[in-house]
Amino acid sequence: HVVQVAFHAHGYAKRVRLRHIRAGQEQEPLAEVDPWDQSQASVSTNRMLQPTDTLILECIYDNDQSAGLTYGDAIDQEMCFGFLTIMGQATTRQCLDMPWGLVGSEPLASCNGWETASWGGPLHPCNFSLAREYCPVFGSSTADSTFVTEQTRLEPFV
């Protein structure tokens, strides 16, 4: 049961929206701030989610600079987060979706040589350019990232 959505973005944000898909059908957005205004970033809501629902965080930017925007926490960079306040028992404490992989991060030293090693491969966790989701279920013994391709991610919505 979601009771609040708090968004975070920087100065180039134009609009943020948390889309809600149920059984392949788009529902009314869970929350939206249009136009973007940091002082209006927390939106009260009252929505029950089902385990099979999909949420899509949509962020629209207006870049008036000659260079492209990059992800980061500096004022001349952008980011987009949606934080949900859940009422009741939750099985997930955090859920991260990184469609462009771990941009700007380097694999651990233990990953050195993964590209050519017999234990490597294109879907290896050391491939930080892969899209990934990390949504561990509380109490589960597995807390690995799930790797998804952009095609798999978009199939239900095209």
CSV table of N, CA and C in Angstrom, one decimal:
chain,number,residue,atom,x,y,z
A,1,HIS,N,0.8,-1.2,0.0
A,1,HIS,CA,0.0,0.0,0.0
A,1,HIS,C,0.9,1.2,0.0
A,2,VAL,N,1.0,2.0,-1.1
A,2,VAL,CA,1.8,3.1,-1.2
A,2,VAL,C,1.0,4.4,-0.8
A,3,VAL,N,1.6,5.1,0.2
A,3,VAL,CA,1.0,6.3,0.7
A,3,VAL,C,1.6,7.6,0.3
A,4,GLN,N,2.9,7.5,-0.2
A,4,GLN,CA,3.6,8.7,-0.6
A,4,GLN,C,4.7,8.4,-1.6
A,5,VAL,N,4.9,9.2,-2.6
A,5,VAL,CA,6.1,9.1,-3.5
A,5,VAL,C,6.8,10.4,-3.4
A,6,ALA,N,8.1,10.3,-3.1
A,6,ALA,CA,9.0,11.5,-3.1
A,6,ALA,C,10.0,11.4,-4.2
A,7,PHE,N,10.0,12.4,-5.1
A,7,PHE,CA,10.9,12.4,-6.2
A,7,PHE,C,12.2,13.2,-5.9
A,8,HIS,N,13.2,12.9,-6.6
A,8,HIS,CA,14.4,13.8,-6.6
A,8,HIS,C,15.0,13.9,-7.9
A,9,ALA,N,15.3,15.1,-8.3
A,9,ALA,CA,15.9,15.4,-9.6
A,9,ALA,C,16.7,16.8,-9.4
A,10,HIS,N,17.5,17.1,-10.4
A,10,HIS,CA,18.2,18.4,-10.4
A,10,HIS,C,17.5,19.4,-11.2
A,11,GLY,N,18.2,20.5,-11.6
A,11,GLY,CA,17.7,21.7,-12.2
A,11,GLY,C,17.2,21.6,-13.6
A,12,TYR,N,17.7,20.5,-14.3
A,12,TYR,CA,17.2,20.4,-15.7
A,12,TYR,C,15.9,19.6,-15.9
A,13,ALA,N,15.4,19.1,-14.8
A,13,ALA,CA,14.2,18.3,-14.8
A,13,ALA,C,13.0,19.2,-15.2
A,14,LYS,N,12.2,18.6,-16.1
A,14,LYS,CA,11.0,19.4,-16.6
A,14,LYS,C,9.7,18.7,-16.0
A,15,ARG,N,9.8,17.4,-15.9
A,15,ARG,CA,8.6,16.7,-15.4
A,15,ARG,C,9.1,15.3,-14.9
A,16,VAL,N,8.5,14.8,-13.8
A,16,VAL,CA,8.7,13.5,-13.3
A,16,VAL,C,7.4,12.8,-13.0
A,17,ARG,N,7.4,11.5,-13.3
A,17,ARG,CA,6.1,10.7,-13.2
A,17,ARG,C,6.5,9.3,-12.9
A,18,LEU,N,5.7,8.7,-12.0
A,18,LEU,CA,5.8,7.3,-11.7
A,18,LEU,C,4.6,6.6,-12.3
A,19,ARG,N,4.9,5.9,-13.4
A,19,ARG,CA,3.8,5.2,-14.2
A,19,ARG,C,3.5,3.9,-13.5
A,20,HIS,N,2.3,3.4,-13.7
A,20,HIS,CA,1.8,2.2,-13.1
A,20,HIS,C,1.2,1.3,-14.1
A,21,ILE,N,1.8,0.1,-14.3
A,21,ILE,CA,1.2,-0.9,-15.3
A,21,ILE,C,0.7,-2.1,-14.6
A,22,ARG,N,-0.5,-2.5,-14.8
A,22,ARG,CA,-1.1,-3.7,-14.2
A,22,ARG,C,-1.7,-4.5,-15.4
A,23,ALA,N,-1.3,-5.8,-15.4
A,23,ALA,CA,-1.8,-6.7,-16.4
A,23,ALA,C,-1.6,-6.2,-17.8
A,24,GLY,N,-0.5,-5.5,-18.1
A,24,GLY,CA,-0.3,-4.9,-19.4
A,24,GLY,C,-1.0,-3.6,-19.7
A,25,GLN,N,-1.8,-3.1,-18.8
A,25,GLN,CA,-2.6,-1.9,-19.0
A,25,GLN,C,-2.1,-0.8,-18.1
A,26,GLU,N,-1.9,0.4,-18.8
A,26,GLU,CA,-1.4,1.5,-18.0
A,26,GLU,C,-2.5,2.1,-17.1
A,27,GLN,N,-2.2,2.3,-15.9
A,27,GLN,CA,-3.1,2.9,-14.9
A,27,GLN,C,-2.8,4.3,-14.8
A,28,GLU,N,-3.6,5.0,-14.0
A,28,GLU,CA,-3.3,6.4,-13.7
A,28,GLU,C,-1.9,6.5,-13.0
A,29,PRO,N,-1.1,7.4,-13.3
A,29,PRO,CA,0.2,7.5,-12.6
A,29,PRO,C,0.1,7.4,-11.1
A,30,LEU,N,1.0,6.8,-10.5
A,30,LEU,CA,1.1,6.7,-9.0
A,30,LEU,C,1.3,8.1,-8.5
A,31,ALA,N,2.2,8.9,-9.1
A,31,ALA,CA,2.4,10.2,-8.7
A,31,ALA,C,3.1,11.0,-9.9
A,32,GLU,N,2.9,12.3,-9.9
A,32,GLU,CA,3.5,13.1,-11.0
A,32,GLU,C,3.7,14.5,-10.4
A,33,VAL,N,4.8,15.1,-10.9
A,33,VAL,CA,5.1,16.5,-10.6
A,33,VAL,C,5.3,17.2,-12.0
A,34,ASP,N,4.4,17.9,-12.5
A,34,ASP,CA,4.4,18.6,-13.8
A,34,ASP,C,3.8,19.9,-13.8
A,35,PRO,N,4.6,21.0,-13.9
A,35,PRO,CA,6.1,21.0,-14.1
A,35,PRO,C,6.8,20.6,-12.9
A,36,TRP,N,8.1,20.2,-13.1
A,36,TRP,CA,9.0,19.8,-12.0
A,36,TRP,C,9.2,21.0,-11.0
A,37,ASP,N,9.0,20.8,-9.8
A,37,ASP,CA,9.3,21.8,-8.7
A,37,ASP,C,9.7,21.0,-7.5
A,38,GLN,N,11.0,21.2,-7.1
A,38,GLN,CA,11.5,20.5,-6.0
A,38,GLN,C,10.7,20.7,-4.7
A,39,SER,N,10.1,21.9,-4.5
A,39,SER,CA,9.3,22.1,-3.4
A,39,SER,C,8.0,21.3,-3.4
A,40,GLN,N,7.6,20.7,-4.5
A,40,GLN,CA,6.4,19.9,-4.7
A,40,GLN,C,6.8,18.4,-4.9
A,41,ALA,N,8.0,18.0,-4.5
A,41,ALA,CA,8.6,16.7,-4.8
A,41,ALA,C,7.9,15.5,-4.1
A,42,SER,N,7.3,15.8,-3.0
A,42,SER,CA,6.6,14.7,-2.3
A,42,SER,C,5.1,14.8,-2.6
A,43,VAL,N,4.6,13.6,-3.0
A,43,VAL,CA,3.2,13.5,-3.5
A,43,VAL,C,2.5,12.5,-2.7
A,44,SER,N,1.4,12.8,-2.0
A,44,SER,CA,0.6,11.8,-1.3
A,44,SER,C,-0.2,11.0,-2.3
A,45,THR,N,-0.4,9.8,-2.0
A,45,THR,CA,-1.2,8.9,-2.8
A,45,THR,C,-1.8,7.8,-2.0
A,46,ASN,N,-2.6,7.0,-2.5
A,46,ASN,CA,-3.3,5.9,-1.8
A,46,ASN,C,-3.5,4.8,-2.8
A,47,ARG,N,-2.5,3.9,-3.0
A,47,ARG,CA,-2.6,2.9,-4.0
A,47,ARG,C,-2.1,1.6,-3.5
A,48,MET,N,-2.9,0.6,-3.8
A,48,MET,CA,-2.5,-0.8,-3.5
A,48,MET,C,-1.8,-1.3,-4.7
A,49,LEU,N,-0.6,-1.9,-4.5
A,49,LEU,CA,0.1,-2.5,-5.6
A,49,LEU,C,0.0,-4.0,-5.5
A,50,GLN,N,0.0,-4.7,-6.7
A,50,GLN,CA,0.0,-6.1,-6.8
A,50,GLN,C,1.5,-6.6,-7.1
A,51,PRO,N,1.8,-7.8,-6.7
A,51,PRO,CA,3.2,-8.3,-6.9
A,51,PRO,C,3.6,-8.3,-8.4
A,52,THR,N,2.6,-8.4,-9.3
A,52,THR,CA,2.9,-8.5,-10.7
A,52,THR,C,2.9,-7.1,-11.4
A,53,ASP,N,2.6,-6.0,-10.6
A,53,ASP,CA,2.5,-4.7,-11.2
A,53,ASP,C,3.9,-4.3,-11.6
A,54,THR,N,4.0,-3.4,-12.6
A,54,THR,CA,5.3,-2.8,-13.0
A,54,THR,C,5.2,-1.3,-12.8
A,55,LEU,N,6.3,-0.7,-12.2
A,55,LEU,CA,6.4,0.7,-12.0
A,55,LEU,C,7.5,1.3,-13.0
A,56,ILE,N,7.2,2.4,-13.6
A,56,ILE,CA,8.2,3.0,-14.5
A,56,ILE,C,8.4,4.4,-14.1
A,57,LEU,N,9.6,4.8,-13.7
A,57,LEU,CA,9.9,6.1,-13.3
A,57,LEU,C,10.3,6.9,-14.6
A,58,GLU,N,9.6,7.9,-14.9
A,58,GLU,CA,9.8,8.7,-16.1
A,58,GLU,C,10.2,10.1,-15.8
A,59,CYS,N,11.4,10.5,-16.3
A,59,CYS,CA,11.9,11.8,-16.0
A,59,CYS,C,12.2,12.5,-17.4
A,60,ILE,N,11.7,13.7,-17.5
A,60,ILE,CA,11.8,14.5,-18.7
A,60,ILE,C,12.7,15.7,-18.4
A,61,TYR,N,13.7,15.9,-19.2
A,61,TYR,CA,14.7,17.0,-19.0
A,61,TYR,C,14.6,18.0,-20.1
A,62,ASP,N,15.0,19.3,-19.7
A,62,ASP,CA,15.2,20.3,-20.7
A,62,ASP,C,16.6,20.8,-20.6
A,63,ASN,N,17.4,20.3,-21.6
A,63,ASN,CA,18.9,20.6,-21.5
A,63,ASN,C,19.1,21.8,-22.5
A,64,ASP,N,19.4,23.0,-22.0
A,64,ASP,CA,19.7,24.1,-22.8
A,64,ASP,C,21.2,24.3,-23.0
A,65,GLN,N,22.0,23.3,-22.6
A,65,GLN,CA,23.4,23.4,-22.7
A,65,GLN,C,23.9,22.8,-24.1
A,66,SER,N,25.0,23.2,-24.5
A,66,SER,CA,25.5,22.6,-25.8
A,66,SER,C,26.0,21.2,-25.6
A,67,ALA,N,26.4,20.8,-24.4
A,67,ALA,CA,26.9,19.4,-24.1
A,67,ALA,C,25.7,18.6,-23.6
A,68,GLY,N,25.8,17.3,-23.7
A,68,GLY,CA,24.8,16.4,-23.2
A,68,GLY,C,24.9,16.3,-21.6
A,69,LEU,N,23.8,16.0,-21.0
A,69,LEU,CA,23.8,15.8,-19.6
A,69,LEU,C,24.3,14.4,-19.2
A,70,THR,N,25.0,14.4,-18.1
A,70,THR,CA,25.5,13.1,-17.6
A,70,THR,C,24.8,12.9,-16.2
A,71,TYR,N,24.8,11.6,-15.8
A,71,TYR,CA,24.3,11.2,-14.5
A,71,TYR,C,25.3,11.6,-13.4
A,72,GLY,N,24.9,12.1,-12.3
A,72,GLY,CA,25.8,12.4,-11.2
A,72,GLY,C,25.1,13.3,-10.2
A,73,ASP,N,25.8,13.6,-9.1
A,73,ASP,CA,25.3,14.4,-8.1
A,73,ASP,C,25.7,15.9,-8.1
A,74,ALA,N,26.5,16.2,-9.1
A,74,ALA,CA,26.9,17.6,-9.2
A,74,ALA,C,25.7,18.4,-9.8
A,75,ILE,N,25.7,19.7,-9.6
A,75,ILE,CA,24.6,20.6,-10.0
A,75,ILE,C,24.4,20.6,-11.5
A,76,ASP,N,25.5,20.4,-12.3
A,76,ASP,CA,25.4,20.4,-13.7
A,76,ASP,C,25.2,19.0,-14.3
A,77,GLN,N,24.9,18.1,-13.4
A,77,GLN,CA,24.5,16.7,-13.8
A,77,GLN,C,23.1,16.5,-13.5
A,78,GLU,N,22.6,15.3,-13.8
A,78,GLU,CA,21.2,15.0,-13.5
A,78,GLU,C,21.1,13.6,-12.9
A,79,MET,N,20.0,13.4,-12.2
A,79,MET,CA,19.6,12.1,-11.7
A,79,MET,C,18.1,12.2,-11.5
A,80,CYS,N,17.5,11.0,-11.3
A,80,CYS,CA,16.1,10.9,-11.1
A,80,CYS,C,15.8,9.7,-10.2
A,81,PHE,N,15.2,10.0,-9.1
A,81,PHE,CA,14.9,9.0,-8.1
A,81,PHE,C,13.4,9.1,-7.7
A,82,GLY,N,12.8,8.0,-7.4
A,82,GLY,CA,11.5,7.9,-6.8
A,82,GLY,C,11.5,7.1,-5.6
A,83,PHE,N,11.1,7.6,-4.5
A,83,PHE,CA,11.1,6.9,-3.2
A,83,PHE,C,9.7,6.7,-2.8
A,84,LEU,N,9.3,5.5,-2.5
A,84,LEU,CA,8.0,5.1,-2.1
A,84,LEU,C,7.9,4.9,-0.6
A,85,THR,N,6.9,5.5,0.0
A,85,THR,CA,6.6,5.2,1.4
A,85,THR,C,5.4,4.2,1.4
A,86,ILE,N,5.7,3.0,2.0
A,86,ILE,CA,4.8,1.9,2.0
A,86,ILE,C,4.2,1.7,3.4
A,87,MET,N,2.9,1.5,3.4
A,87,MET,CA,2.3,1.2,4.7
A,87,MET,C,2.0,-0.3,4.8
A,88,GLY,N,2.4,-0.9,5.9
A,88,GLY,CA,2.2,-2.3,6.1
A,88,GLY,C,3.5,-3.0,5.9
A,89,GLN,N,3.4,-4.4,5.9
A,89,GLN,CA,4.6,-5.2,5.7
A,89,GLN,C,5.1,-5.2,4.3
A,90,ALA,N,6.4,-5.0,4.1
A,90,ALA,CA,7.0,-5.0,2.8
A,90,ALA,C,8.0,-6.1,2.8
A,91,THR,N,8.2,-6.7,1.6
A,91,THR,CA,9.2,-7.8,1.5
A,91,THR,C,10.4,-7.3,0.8
A,92,THR,N,10.4,-6.0,0.3
A,92,THR,CA,11.6,-5.4,-0.3
A,92,THR,C,11.9,-4.1,0.4
A,93,ARG,N,13.1,-3.9,0.8
A,93,ARG,CA,13.5,-2.7,1.5
A,93,ARG,C,14.0,-1.6,0.5
A,94,GLN,N,14.6,-2.1,-0.6
A,94,GLN,CA,15.1,-1.2,-1.6
A,94,GLN,C,15.0,-1.9,-2.9
A,95,CYS,N,14.8,-1.1,-4.0
A,95,CYS,CA,14.8,-1.7,-5.3
A,95,CYS,C,15.4,-0.6,-6.2
A,96,LEU,N,16.5,-1.0,-6.9
A,96,LEU,CA,17.2,-0.2,-7.8
A,96,LEU,C,17.1,-0.6,-9.2
A,97,ASP,N,16.9,0.2,-10.1
A,97,ASP,CA,16.8,-0.1,-11.5
A,97,ASP,C,17.8,0.8,-12.2
A,98,MET,N,18.8,0.1,-12.9
A,98,MET,CA,19.9,0.9,-13.5
A,98,MET,C,19.9,0.5,-15.0
A,99,PRO,N,19.1,1.1,-15.8
A,99,PRO,CA,19.0,0.7,-17.2
A,99,PRO,C,20.3,0.8,-18.0
A,100,TRP,N,21.2,1.7,-17.6
A,100,TRP,CA,22.4,1.8,-18.3
A,100,TRP,C,23.6,1.2,-17.6
A,101,GLY,N,23.3,0.3,-16.7
A,101,GLY,CA,24.3,-0.4,-15.9
A,101,GLY,C,24.8,0.6,-14.8
A,102,LEU,N,26.0,0.3,-14.3
A,102,LEU,CA,26.6,1.0,-13.3
A,102,LEU,C,27.6,2.1,-13.9
A,103,VAL,N,27.0,3.1,-14.5
A,103,VAL,CA,27.7,4.1,-15.2
A,103,VAL,C,28.7,4.8,-14.3
A,104,GLY,N,29.9,5.0,-14.7
A,104,GLY,CA,30.9,5.7,-13.9
A,104,GLY,C,31.5,4.9,-12.8
A,105,SER,N,31.2,3.6,-12.7
A,105,SER,CA,31.7,2.7,-11.7
A,105,SER,C,32.7,1.7,-12.4
A,106,GLU,N,33.6,1.3,-11.6
A,106,GLU,CA,34.6,0.3,-12.1
A,106,GLU,C,34.3,-1.0,-11.3
A,107,PRO,N,34.4,-2.2,-12.0
A,107,PRO,CA,34.3,-3.5,-11.3
A,107,PRO,C,35.3,-3.6,-10.2
A,108,LEU,N,35.1,-4.4,-9.2
A,108,LEU,CA,36.0,-4.7,-8.2
A,108,LEU,C,37.3,-5.4,-8.8
A,109,ALA,N,38.4,-5.4,-8.0
A,109,ALA,CA,39.6,-6.0,-8.5
A,109,ALA,C,39.4,-7.4,-8.8
A,110,SER,N,38.5,-8.1,-8.1
A,110,SER,CA,38.3,-9.5,-8.3
A,110,SER,C,37.7,-9.8,-9.7
A,111,CYS,N,37.3,-8.7,-10.4
A,111,CYS,CA,36.7,-8.9,-11.7
A,111,CYS,C,37.8,-8.7,-12.8
A,112,ASN,N,39.0,-8.4,-12.5
A,112,ASN,CA,40.1,-8.2,-13.5
A,112,ASN,C,40.1,-9.4,-14.4
A,113,GLY,N,40.1,-9.1,-15.7
A,113,GLY,CA,40.2,-10.1,-16.7
A,113,GLY,C,38.9,-10.9,-17.0
A,114,TRP,N,37.8,-10.5,-16.5
A,114,TRP,CA,36.5,-11.2,-16.7
A,114,TRP,C,36.1,-11.4,-18.1
A,115,GLU,N,36.5,-10.3,-19.0
A,115,GLU,CA,36.1,-10.4,-20.4
A,115,GLU,C,36.6,-11.6,-21.1
A,116,THR,N,37.8,-12.0,-20.8
A,116,THR,CA,38.4,-13.1,-21.6
A,116,THR,C,38.6,-14.4,-20.8
A,117,ALA,N,38.2,-14.3,-19.5
A,117,ALA,CA,38.4,-15.5,-18.7
A,117,ALA,C,37.3,-16.6,-19.0
A,118,SER,N,37.6,-17.8,-18.8
A,118,SER,CA,36.7,-18.9,-19.0
A,118,SER,C,35.4,-18.8,-18.2
A,119,TRP,N,35.5,-18.1,-17.0
A,119,TRP,CA,34.4,-17.9,-16.1
A,119,TRP,C,33.6,-16.6,-16.5
A,120,GLY,N,34.1,-15.9,-17.5
A,120,GLY,CA,33.5,-14.6,-17.9
A,120,GLY,C,32.3,-14.8,-18.8
A,121,GLY,N,32.0,-13.8,-19.6
A,121,GLY,CA,31.0,-13.9,-20.6
A,121,GLY,C,30.2,-12.6,-20.6
A,122,PRO,N,29.4,-12.4,-21.7
A,122,PRO,CA,28.7,-11.1,-21.8
A,122,PRO,C,27.7,-10.8,-20.7
A,123,LEU,N,27.2,-11.8,-20.0
A,123,LEU,CA,26.2,-11.6,-19.0
A,123,LEU,C,26.8,-11.7,-17.6
A,124,HIS,N,28.1,-11.7,-17.5
A,124,HIS,CA,28.7,-11.8,-16.2
A,124,HIS,C,28.5,-10.6,-15.3
A,125,PRO,N,28.3,-10.8,-14.0
A,125,PRO,CA,28.1,-9.6,-13.1
A,125,PRO,C,29.2,-8.6,-13.2
A,126,CYS,N,30.3,-8.9,-13.6
A,126,CYS,CA,31.4,-7.9,-13.7
A,126,CYS,C,31.3,-7.0,-14.9
A,127,ASN,N,30.3,-7.3,-15.8
A,127,ASN,CA,30.1,-6.4,-16.9
A,127,ASN,C,29.2,-5.3,-16.4
A,128,PHE,N,29.8,-4.2,-16.0
A,128,PHE,CA,29.0,-3.1,-15.4
A,128,PHE,C,28.2,-2.3,-16.4
A,129,SER,N,28.4,-2.6,-17.7
A,129,SER,CA,27.6,-1.8,-18.7
A,129,SER,C,26.2,-2.4,-18.9
A,130,LEU,N,26.0,-3.6,-18.3
A,130,LEU,CA,24.7,-4.3,-18.4
A,130,LEU,C,23.6,-3.6,-17.6
A,131,ALA,N,22.4,-3.5,-18.2
A,131,ALA,CA,21.2,-3.0,-17.5
A,131,ALA,C,21.0,-4.0,-16.3
A,132,ARG,N,20.6,-3.5,-15.2
A,132,ARG,CA,20.4,-4.4,-14.1
A,132,ARG,C,19.3,-3.8,-13.1
A,133,GLU,N,18.7,-4.7,-12.4
A,133,GLU,CA,17.8,-4.4,-11.3
A,133,GLU,C,18.3,-5.1,-10.1
A,134,TYR,N,18.2,-4.4,-9.0
A,134,TYR,CA,18.6,-5.0,-7.7
A,134,TYR,C,17.4,-4.8,-6.8
A,135,CYS,N,16.6,-5.8,-6.6
A,135,CYS,CA,15.4,-5.7,-5.7
A,135,CYS,C,15.4,-7.0,-4.8
A,136,PRO,N,16.3,-7.0,-3.8
A,136,PRO,CA,16.3,-8.2,-3.0
A,136,PRO,C,15.1,-8.3,-2.1
A,137,VAL,N,14.6,-9.5,-1.9
A,137,VAL,CA,13.5,-9.8,-1.1
A,137,VAL,C,14.0,-10.0,0.3
A,138,PHE,N,13.4,-9.3,1.3
A,138,PHE,CA,13.9,-9.4,2.7
A,138,PHE,C,13.7,-10.8,3.1
A,139,GLY,N,14.8,-11.3,3.7
A,139,GLY,CA,14.8,-12.7,4.3
A,139,GLY,C,15.3,-13.7,3.3
A,140,SER,N,15.4,-13.3,2.0
A,140,SER,CA,15.9,-14.3,1.0
A,140,SER,C,17.4,-14.5,1.1
A,141,SER,N,17.8,-15.7,0.7
A,141,SER,CA,19.3,-15.9,0.8
A,141,SER,C,20.0,-15.4,-0.5
A,142,THR,N,19.2,-15.0,-1.5
A,142,THR,CA,19.9,-14.5,-2.7
A,142,THR,C,19.7,-13.0,-2.8
A,143,ALA,N,20.8,-12.3,-3.0
A,143,ALA,CA,20.7,-10.8,-3.1
A,143,ALA,C,21.5,-10.4,-4.3
A,144,ASP,N,21.5,-11.2,-5.3
A,144,ASP,CA,22.3,-10.8,-6.5
A,144,ASP,C,21.4,-9.9,-7.4
A,145,SER,N,22.1,-9.1,-8.2
A,145,SER,CA,21.5,-8.3,-9.2
A,145,SER,C,20.8,-9.2,-10.3
A,146,THR,N,19.8,-8.7,-10.8
A,146,THR,CA,19.1,-9.4,-12.0
A,146,THR,C,19.5,-8.6,-13.2
A,147,PHE,N,20.0,-9.2,-14.2
A,147,PHE,CA,20.4,-8.6,-15.4
A,147,PHE,C,19.3,-8.7,-16.5
A,148,VAL,N,18.9,-7.5,-17.0
A,148,VAL,CA,17.8,-7.5,-18.0
A,148,VAL,C,18.3,-6.7,-19.2
A,149,THR,N,17.9,-7.1,-20.4
A,149,THR,CA,18.2,-6.3,-21.6
A,149,THR,C,17.1,-5.2,-21.8
A,150,GLU,N,17.5,-4.2,-22.5
A,150,GLU,CA,16.5,-3.1,-22.7
A,150,GLU,C,15.3,-3.7,-23.5
A,151,GLN,N,15.5,-4.6,-24.4
A,151,GLN,CA,14.4,-5.2,-25.2
A,151,GLN,C,13.4,-6.0,-24.2
A,152,THR,N,14.0,-6.8,-23.3
A,152,THR,CA,13.2,-7.5,-22.3
A,152,THR,C,12.4,-6.5,-21.5
A,153,ARG,N,13.1,-5.4,-21.1
A,153,ARG,CA,12.4,-4.4,-20.2
A,153,ARG,C,11.2,-3.8,-20.9
A,154,LEU,N,11.3,-3.5,-22.2
A,154,LEU,CA,10.3,-2.8,-22.9
A,154,LEU,C,9.2,-3.6,-23.5
A,155,GLU,N,9.4,-4.9,-23.7
A,155,GLU,CA,8.5,-5.8,-24.4
A,155,GLU,C,7.0,-5.6,-24.0
A,156,PRO,N,6.7,-5.6,-22.7
A,156,PRO,CA,5.3,-5.4,-22.4
A,156,PRO,C,4.7,-4.1,-22.8
A,157,PHE,N,5.5,-3.1,-23.1
A,157,PHE,CA,5.0,-1.7,-23.3
A,157,PHE,C,5.1,-1.2,-24.7
A,158,VAL,N,5.6,-2.1,-25.7
A,158,VAL,CA,5.7,-1.6,-27.0
A,158,VAL,C,4.6,-2.2,-27.9
